[in-house]
mmCIF file of C-alpha atoms in Angstrom:
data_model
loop_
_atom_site.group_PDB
_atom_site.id
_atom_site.type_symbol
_atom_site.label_atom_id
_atom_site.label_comp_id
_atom_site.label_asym_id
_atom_site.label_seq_id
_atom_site.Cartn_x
_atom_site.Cartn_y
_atom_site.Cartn_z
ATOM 1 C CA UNK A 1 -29.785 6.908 -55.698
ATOM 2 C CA UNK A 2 -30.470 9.732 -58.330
ATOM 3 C CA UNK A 3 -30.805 8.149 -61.783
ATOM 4 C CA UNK A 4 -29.510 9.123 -65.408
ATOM 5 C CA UNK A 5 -31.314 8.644 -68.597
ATOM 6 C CA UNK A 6 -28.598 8.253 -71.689
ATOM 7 C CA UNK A 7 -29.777 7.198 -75.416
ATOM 8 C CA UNK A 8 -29.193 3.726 -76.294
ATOM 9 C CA UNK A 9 -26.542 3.757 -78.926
ATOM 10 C CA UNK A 10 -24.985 6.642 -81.080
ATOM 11 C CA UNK A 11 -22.388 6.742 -84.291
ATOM 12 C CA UNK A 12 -20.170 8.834 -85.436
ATOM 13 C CA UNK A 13 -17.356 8.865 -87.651
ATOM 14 C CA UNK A 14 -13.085 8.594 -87.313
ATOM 15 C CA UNK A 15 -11.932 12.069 -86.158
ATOM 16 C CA UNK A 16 -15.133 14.110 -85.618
ATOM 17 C CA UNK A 17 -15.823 15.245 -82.554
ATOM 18 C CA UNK A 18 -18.813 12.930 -80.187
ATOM 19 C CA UNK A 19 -21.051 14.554 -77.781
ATOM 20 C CA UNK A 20 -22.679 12.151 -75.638
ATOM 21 C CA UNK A 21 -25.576 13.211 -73.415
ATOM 22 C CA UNK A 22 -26.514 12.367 -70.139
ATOM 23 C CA UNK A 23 -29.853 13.260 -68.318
ATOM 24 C CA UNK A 24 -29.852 13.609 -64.214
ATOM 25 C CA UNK A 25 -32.461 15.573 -63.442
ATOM 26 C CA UNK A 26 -32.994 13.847 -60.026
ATOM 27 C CA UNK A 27 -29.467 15.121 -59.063
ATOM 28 C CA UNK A 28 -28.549 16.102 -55.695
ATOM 29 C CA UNK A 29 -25.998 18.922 -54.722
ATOM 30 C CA UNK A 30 -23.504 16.554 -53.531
ATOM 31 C CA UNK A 31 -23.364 14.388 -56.298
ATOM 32 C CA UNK A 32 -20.426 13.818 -58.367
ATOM 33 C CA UNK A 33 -21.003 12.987 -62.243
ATOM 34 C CA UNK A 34 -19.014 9.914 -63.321
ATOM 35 C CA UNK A 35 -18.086 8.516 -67.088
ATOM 36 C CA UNK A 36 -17.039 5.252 -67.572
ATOM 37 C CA UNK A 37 -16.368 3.039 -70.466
ATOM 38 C CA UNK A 38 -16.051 -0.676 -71.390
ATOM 39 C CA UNK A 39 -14.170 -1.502 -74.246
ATOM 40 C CA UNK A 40 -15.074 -5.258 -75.806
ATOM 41 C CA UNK A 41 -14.329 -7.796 -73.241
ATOM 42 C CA UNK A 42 -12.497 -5.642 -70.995
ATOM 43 C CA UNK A 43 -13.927 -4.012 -67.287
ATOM 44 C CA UNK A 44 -15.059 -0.540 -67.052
ATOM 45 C CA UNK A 45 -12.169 1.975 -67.115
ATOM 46 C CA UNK A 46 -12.880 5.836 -65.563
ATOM 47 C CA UNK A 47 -13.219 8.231 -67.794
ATOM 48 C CA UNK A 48 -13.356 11.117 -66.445
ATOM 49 C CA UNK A 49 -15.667 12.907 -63.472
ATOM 50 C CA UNK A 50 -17.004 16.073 -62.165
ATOM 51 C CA UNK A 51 -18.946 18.017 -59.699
ATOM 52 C CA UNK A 52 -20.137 21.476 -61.191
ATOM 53 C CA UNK A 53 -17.406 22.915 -63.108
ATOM 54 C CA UNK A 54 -16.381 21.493 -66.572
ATOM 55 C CA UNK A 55 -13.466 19.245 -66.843
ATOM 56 C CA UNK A 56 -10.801 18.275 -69.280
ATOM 57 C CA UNK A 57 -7.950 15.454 -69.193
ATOM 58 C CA UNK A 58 -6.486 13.708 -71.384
ATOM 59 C CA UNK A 59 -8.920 11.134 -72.654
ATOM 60 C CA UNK A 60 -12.469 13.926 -73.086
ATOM 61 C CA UNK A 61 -13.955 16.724 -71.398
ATOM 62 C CA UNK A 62 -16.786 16.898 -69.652
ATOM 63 C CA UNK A 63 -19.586 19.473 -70.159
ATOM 64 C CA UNK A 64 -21.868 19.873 -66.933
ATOM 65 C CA UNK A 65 -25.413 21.959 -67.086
ATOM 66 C CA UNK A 66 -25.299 25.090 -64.858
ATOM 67 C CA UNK A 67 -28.420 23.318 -63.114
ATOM 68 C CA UNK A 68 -26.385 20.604 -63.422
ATOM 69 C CA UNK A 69 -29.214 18.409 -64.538
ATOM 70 C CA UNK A 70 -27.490 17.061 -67.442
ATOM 71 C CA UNK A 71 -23.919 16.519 -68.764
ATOM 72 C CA UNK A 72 -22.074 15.757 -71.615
ATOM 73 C CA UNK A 73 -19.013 13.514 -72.499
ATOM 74 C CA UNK A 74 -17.152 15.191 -75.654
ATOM 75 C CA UNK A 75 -14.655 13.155 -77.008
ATOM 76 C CA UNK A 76 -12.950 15.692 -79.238
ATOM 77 C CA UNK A 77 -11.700 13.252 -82.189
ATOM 78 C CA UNK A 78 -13.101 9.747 -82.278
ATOM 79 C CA UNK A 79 -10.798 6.554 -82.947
ATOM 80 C CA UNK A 80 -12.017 3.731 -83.423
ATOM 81 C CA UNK A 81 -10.325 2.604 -79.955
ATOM 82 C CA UNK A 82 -12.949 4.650 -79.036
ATOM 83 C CA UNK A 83 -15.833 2.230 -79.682
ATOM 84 C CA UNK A 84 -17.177 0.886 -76.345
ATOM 85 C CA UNK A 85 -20.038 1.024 -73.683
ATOM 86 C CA UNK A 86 -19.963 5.087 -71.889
ATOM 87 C CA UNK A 87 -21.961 5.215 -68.975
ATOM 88 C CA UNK A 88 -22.404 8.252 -66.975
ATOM 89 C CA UNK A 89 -23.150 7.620 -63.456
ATOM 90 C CA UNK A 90 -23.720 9.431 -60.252
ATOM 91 C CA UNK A 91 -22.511 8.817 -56.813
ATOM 92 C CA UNK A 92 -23.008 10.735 -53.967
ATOM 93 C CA UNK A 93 -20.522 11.803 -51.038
ATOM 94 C CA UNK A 94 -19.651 10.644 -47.882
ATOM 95 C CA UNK A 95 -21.130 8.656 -44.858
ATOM 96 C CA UNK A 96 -21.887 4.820 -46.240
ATOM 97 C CA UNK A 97 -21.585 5.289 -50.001
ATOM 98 C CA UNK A 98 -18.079 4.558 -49.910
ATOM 99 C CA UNK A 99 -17.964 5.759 -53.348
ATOM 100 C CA UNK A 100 -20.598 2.978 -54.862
ATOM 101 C CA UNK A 101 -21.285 3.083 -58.097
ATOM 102 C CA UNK A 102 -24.848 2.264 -59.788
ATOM 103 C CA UNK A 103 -24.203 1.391 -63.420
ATOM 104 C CA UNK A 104 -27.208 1.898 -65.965
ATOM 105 C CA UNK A 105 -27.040 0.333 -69.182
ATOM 106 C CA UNK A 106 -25.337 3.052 -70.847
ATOM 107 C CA UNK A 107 -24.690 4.186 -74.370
ATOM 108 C CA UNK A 108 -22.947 2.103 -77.076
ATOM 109 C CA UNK A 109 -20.736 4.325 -79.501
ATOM 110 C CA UNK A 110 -20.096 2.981 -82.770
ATOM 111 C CA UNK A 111 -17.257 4.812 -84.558
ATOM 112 C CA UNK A 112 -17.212 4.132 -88.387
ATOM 113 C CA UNK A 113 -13.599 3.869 -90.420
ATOM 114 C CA UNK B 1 -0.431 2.272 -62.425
ATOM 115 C CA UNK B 2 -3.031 0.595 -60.859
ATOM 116 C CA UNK B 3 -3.518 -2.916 -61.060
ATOM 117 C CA UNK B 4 -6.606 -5.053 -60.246
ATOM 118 C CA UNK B 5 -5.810 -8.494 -61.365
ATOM 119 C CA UNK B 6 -8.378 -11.630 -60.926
ATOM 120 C CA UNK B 7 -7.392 -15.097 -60.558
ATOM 121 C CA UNK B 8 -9.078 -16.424 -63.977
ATOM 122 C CA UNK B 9 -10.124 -15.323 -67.063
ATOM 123 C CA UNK B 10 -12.369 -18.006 -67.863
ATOM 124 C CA UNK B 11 -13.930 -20.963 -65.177
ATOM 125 C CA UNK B 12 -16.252 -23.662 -65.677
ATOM 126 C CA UNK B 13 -17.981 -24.872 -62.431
ATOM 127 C CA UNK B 14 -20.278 -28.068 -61.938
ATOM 128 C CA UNK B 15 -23.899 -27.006 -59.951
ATOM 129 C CA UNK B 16 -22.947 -27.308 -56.412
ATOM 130 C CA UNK B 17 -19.407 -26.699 -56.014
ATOM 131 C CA UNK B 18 -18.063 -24.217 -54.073
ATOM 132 C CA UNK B 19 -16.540 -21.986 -55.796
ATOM 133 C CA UNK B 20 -13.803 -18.963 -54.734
ATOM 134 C CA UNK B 21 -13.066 -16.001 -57.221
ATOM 135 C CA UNK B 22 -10.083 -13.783 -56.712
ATOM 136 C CA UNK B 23 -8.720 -10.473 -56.636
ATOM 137 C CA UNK B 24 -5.865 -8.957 -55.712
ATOM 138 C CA UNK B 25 -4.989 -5.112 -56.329
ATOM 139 C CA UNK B 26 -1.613 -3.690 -56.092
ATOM 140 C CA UNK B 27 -2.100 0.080 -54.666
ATOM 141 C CA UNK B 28 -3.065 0.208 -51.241
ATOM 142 C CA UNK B 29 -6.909 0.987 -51.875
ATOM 143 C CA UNK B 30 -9.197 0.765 -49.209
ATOM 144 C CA UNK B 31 -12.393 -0.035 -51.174
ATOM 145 C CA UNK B 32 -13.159 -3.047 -52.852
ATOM 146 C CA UNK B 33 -15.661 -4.293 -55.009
ATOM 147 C CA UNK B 34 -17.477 -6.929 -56.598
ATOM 148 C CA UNK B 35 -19.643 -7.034 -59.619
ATOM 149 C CA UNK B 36 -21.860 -9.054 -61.835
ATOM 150 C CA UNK B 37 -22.621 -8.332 -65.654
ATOM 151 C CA UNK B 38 -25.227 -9.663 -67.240
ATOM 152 C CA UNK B 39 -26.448 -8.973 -70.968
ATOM 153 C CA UNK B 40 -29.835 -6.129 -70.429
ATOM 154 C CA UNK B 41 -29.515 -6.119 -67.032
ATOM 155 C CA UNK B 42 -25.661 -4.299 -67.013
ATOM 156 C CA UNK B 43 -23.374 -4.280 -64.069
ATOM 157 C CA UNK B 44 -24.853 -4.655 -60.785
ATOM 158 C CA UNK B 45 -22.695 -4.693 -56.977
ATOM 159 C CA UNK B 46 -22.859 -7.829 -54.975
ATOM 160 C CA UNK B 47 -20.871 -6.862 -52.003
ATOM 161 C CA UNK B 48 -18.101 -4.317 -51.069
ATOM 162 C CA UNK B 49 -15.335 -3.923 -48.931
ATOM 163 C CA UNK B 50 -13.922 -0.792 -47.050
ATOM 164 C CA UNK B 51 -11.549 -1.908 -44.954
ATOM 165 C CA UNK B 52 -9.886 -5.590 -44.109
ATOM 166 C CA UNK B 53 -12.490 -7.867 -42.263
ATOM 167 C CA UNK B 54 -15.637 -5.334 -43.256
ATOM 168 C CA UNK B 55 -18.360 -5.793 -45.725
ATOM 169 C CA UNK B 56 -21.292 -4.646 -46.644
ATOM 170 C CA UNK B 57 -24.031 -5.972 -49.406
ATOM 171 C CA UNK B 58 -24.416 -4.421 -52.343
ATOM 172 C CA UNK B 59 -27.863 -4.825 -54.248
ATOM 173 C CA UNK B 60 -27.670 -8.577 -55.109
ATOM 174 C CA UNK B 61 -26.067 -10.226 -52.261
ATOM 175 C CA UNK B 62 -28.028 -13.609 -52.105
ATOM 176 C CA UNK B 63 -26.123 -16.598 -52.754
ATOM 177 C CA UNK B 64 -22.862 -14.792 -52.150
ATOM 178 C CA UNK B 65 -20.805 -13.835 -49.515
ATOM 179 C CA UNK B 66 -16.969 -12.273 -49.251
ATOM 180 C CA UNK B 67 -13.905 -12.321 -47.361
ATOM 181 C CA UNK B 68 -11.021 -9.654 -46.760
ATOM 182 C CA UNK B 69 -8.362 -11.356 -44.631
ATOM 183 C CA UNK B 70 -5.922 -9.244 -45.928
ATOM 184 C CA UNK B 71 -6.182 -5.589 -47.482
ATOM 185 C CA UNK B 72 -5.271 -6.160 -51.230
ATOM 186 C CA UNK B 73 -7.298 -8.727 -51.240
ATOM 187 C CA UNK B 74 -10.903 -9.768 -51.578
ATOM 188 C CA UNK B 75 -12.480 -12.719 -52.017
ATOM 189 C CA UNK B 76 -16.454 -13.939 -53.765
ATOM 190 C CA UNK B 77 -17.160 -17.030 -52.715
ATOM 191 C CA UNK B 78 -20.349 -19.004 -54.286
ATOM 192 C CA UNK B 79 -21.204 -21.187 -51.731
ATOM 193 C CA UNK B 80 -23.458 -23.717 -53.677
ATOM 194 C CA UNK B 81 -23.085 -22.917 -57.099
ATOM 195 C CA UNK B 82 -26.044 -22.859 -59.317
ATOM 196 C CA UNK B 83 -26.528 -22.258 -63.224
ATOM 197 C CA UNK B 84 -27.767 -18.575 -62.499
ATOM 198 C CA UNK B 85 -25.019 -17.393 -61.077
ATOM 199 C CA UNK B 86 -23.560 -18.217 -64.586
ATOM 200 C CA UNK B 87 -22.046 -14.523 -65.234
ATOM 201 C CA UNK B 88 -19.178 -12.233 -65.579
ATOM 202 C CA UNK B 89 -17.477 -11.364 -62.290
ATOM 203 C CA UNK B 90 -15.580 -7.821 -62.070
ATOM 204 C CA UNK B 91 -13.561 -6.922 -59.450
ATOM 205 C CA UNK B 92 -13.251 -2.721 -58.651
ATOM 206 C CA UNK B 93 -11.111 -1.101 -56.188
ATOM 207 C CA UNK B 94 -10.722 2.358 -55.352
ATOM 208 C CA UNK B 95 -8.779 4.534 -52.359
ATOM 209 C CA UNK B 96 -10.522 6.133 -49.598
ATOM 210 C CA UNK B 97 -13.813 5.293 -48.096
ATOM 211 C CA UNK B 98 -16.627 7.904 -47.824
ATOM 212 C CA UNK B 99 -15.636 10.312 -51.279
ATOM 213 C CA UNK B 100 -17.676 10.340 -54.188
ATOM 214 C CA UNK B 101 -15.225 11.440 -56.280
ATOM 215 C CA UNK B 102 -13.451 8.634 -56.237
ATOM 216 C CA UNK B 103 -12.029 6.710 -59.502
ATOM 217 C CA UNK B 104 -12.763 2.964 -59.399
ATOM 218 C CA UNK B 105 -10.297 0.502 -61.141
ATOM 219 C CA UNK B 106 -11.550 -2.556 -62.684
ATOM 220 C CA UNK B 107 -10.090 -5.899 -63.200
ATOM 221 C CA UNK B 108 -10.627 -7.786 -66.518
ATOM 222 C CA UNK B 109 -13.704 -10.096 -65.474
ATOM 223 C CA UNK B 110 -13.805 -13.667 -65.020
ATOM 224 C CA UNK B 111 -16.184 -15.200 -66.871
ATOM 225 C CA UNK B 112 -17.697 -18.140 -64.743
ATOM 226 C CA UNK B 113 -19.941 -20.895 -66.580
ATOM 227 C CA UNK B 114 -21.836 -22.833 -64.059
ATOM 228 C CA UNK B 115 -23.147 -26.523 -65.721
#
């Protein structure tokens, strides 16, 4: 399985935008791009996904590379609600994968009041 | 909305036992999942389901194994329980077998304490 490379931990502040990056150079055209995130004792909730086009819902957007090498989460205003695990994630298509998911150790956002 | 529910929050198992961890979801996925989350070593599969009586191992399937009687549900069982299998257990589930793109839904955990 292709691997991503994310920093550690990040901050940012109530209401300012967060950009949080996401390294997959080993990517493979058939790939999807996955963001989850895990809230304090809580499991991992989807965030949001994409192939090779950007995407927006209701919770972030999601900024892809046109190499598609590396992505980025944008949460557009940070709550504090917002202050959890994100892990970005890749999982290929079809035949065995059944959709499996490989979780690295992800970033931890800290969103100050 | 989705559910994924598990049978415990919180169990406490003597080294040993046999011990059976729950989950149930409520929307007709096909896929199912299990999980382990350790601190530095983050969440890692044990086995998965994707379809009723079918499994398949995941990366850390020793000491483990699953059952799927029934299609919204699926089973961990810990055989022999031992102290490093102390953990938290999440159950996933998600709809069609074979797509990447698919969304996973998670339960809350059970967090199993093996003495």
């Amino acid at each position: 399985d292709a691997k991503t490379t994310q920093p550690n931990s990040m901050e940012s502040n109530e209401e300012e935008p967060v950009h949080l990056p996401c390294n997959h150079s080993t990517i493979s055209g058939t790939d999807y791009i996955h963001w989850y995130r895990q809230l304090p004792s809580q499991g991992p909730e989807y965030v949001i996904h994409g192939l090779t086009s950007n995407v927006n819902n209701r919770m972030a957007s999601l900024a892809i590379a046109e190499d598609r090498k590396s992505s980025t989460l944008i949460l557009h205003r940070a709550t504090l609600r917002d202050a959890a695990v994100y892990y970005c994630i890749l999982s290929g298509a079809g035949g065995t994968s059944y959709g499996k998911l490989t979780f690295g150790q992800g970033t931890i956002l800290t969103v100050h009041p | 909305d989705v559910k994924v529910t598990q049978s415990s929050r919180y169990l406490v198992k003597r080294t040993g036992e046999k011990v059976f961890l729950e989950c149930v979801q409520d929307m007709d996925h096909e896929n199912m999942f299990w999980y382990r989350q350790d601190p530095g070593l983050g969440l890692r599969l044990i086995y998965f389901s994707y379809d009723v009586k079918m499994k398949e191992k995941g990366d850390i399937p020793e000491g483990y194994s699953v059952s799927r009687e029934k299609k919204e549900r699926f089973s961990l069982i810990l055989e022999s329980a031992s102290t490093n299998q102390t953990s938290m257990y999440l159950c996933a589930s998600s709809l069609f077998g074979g797509r990447a793109s698919n969304e996973q839904f998670f339960g809350p955990g059970t967090r199993l304490t093996v003495l």
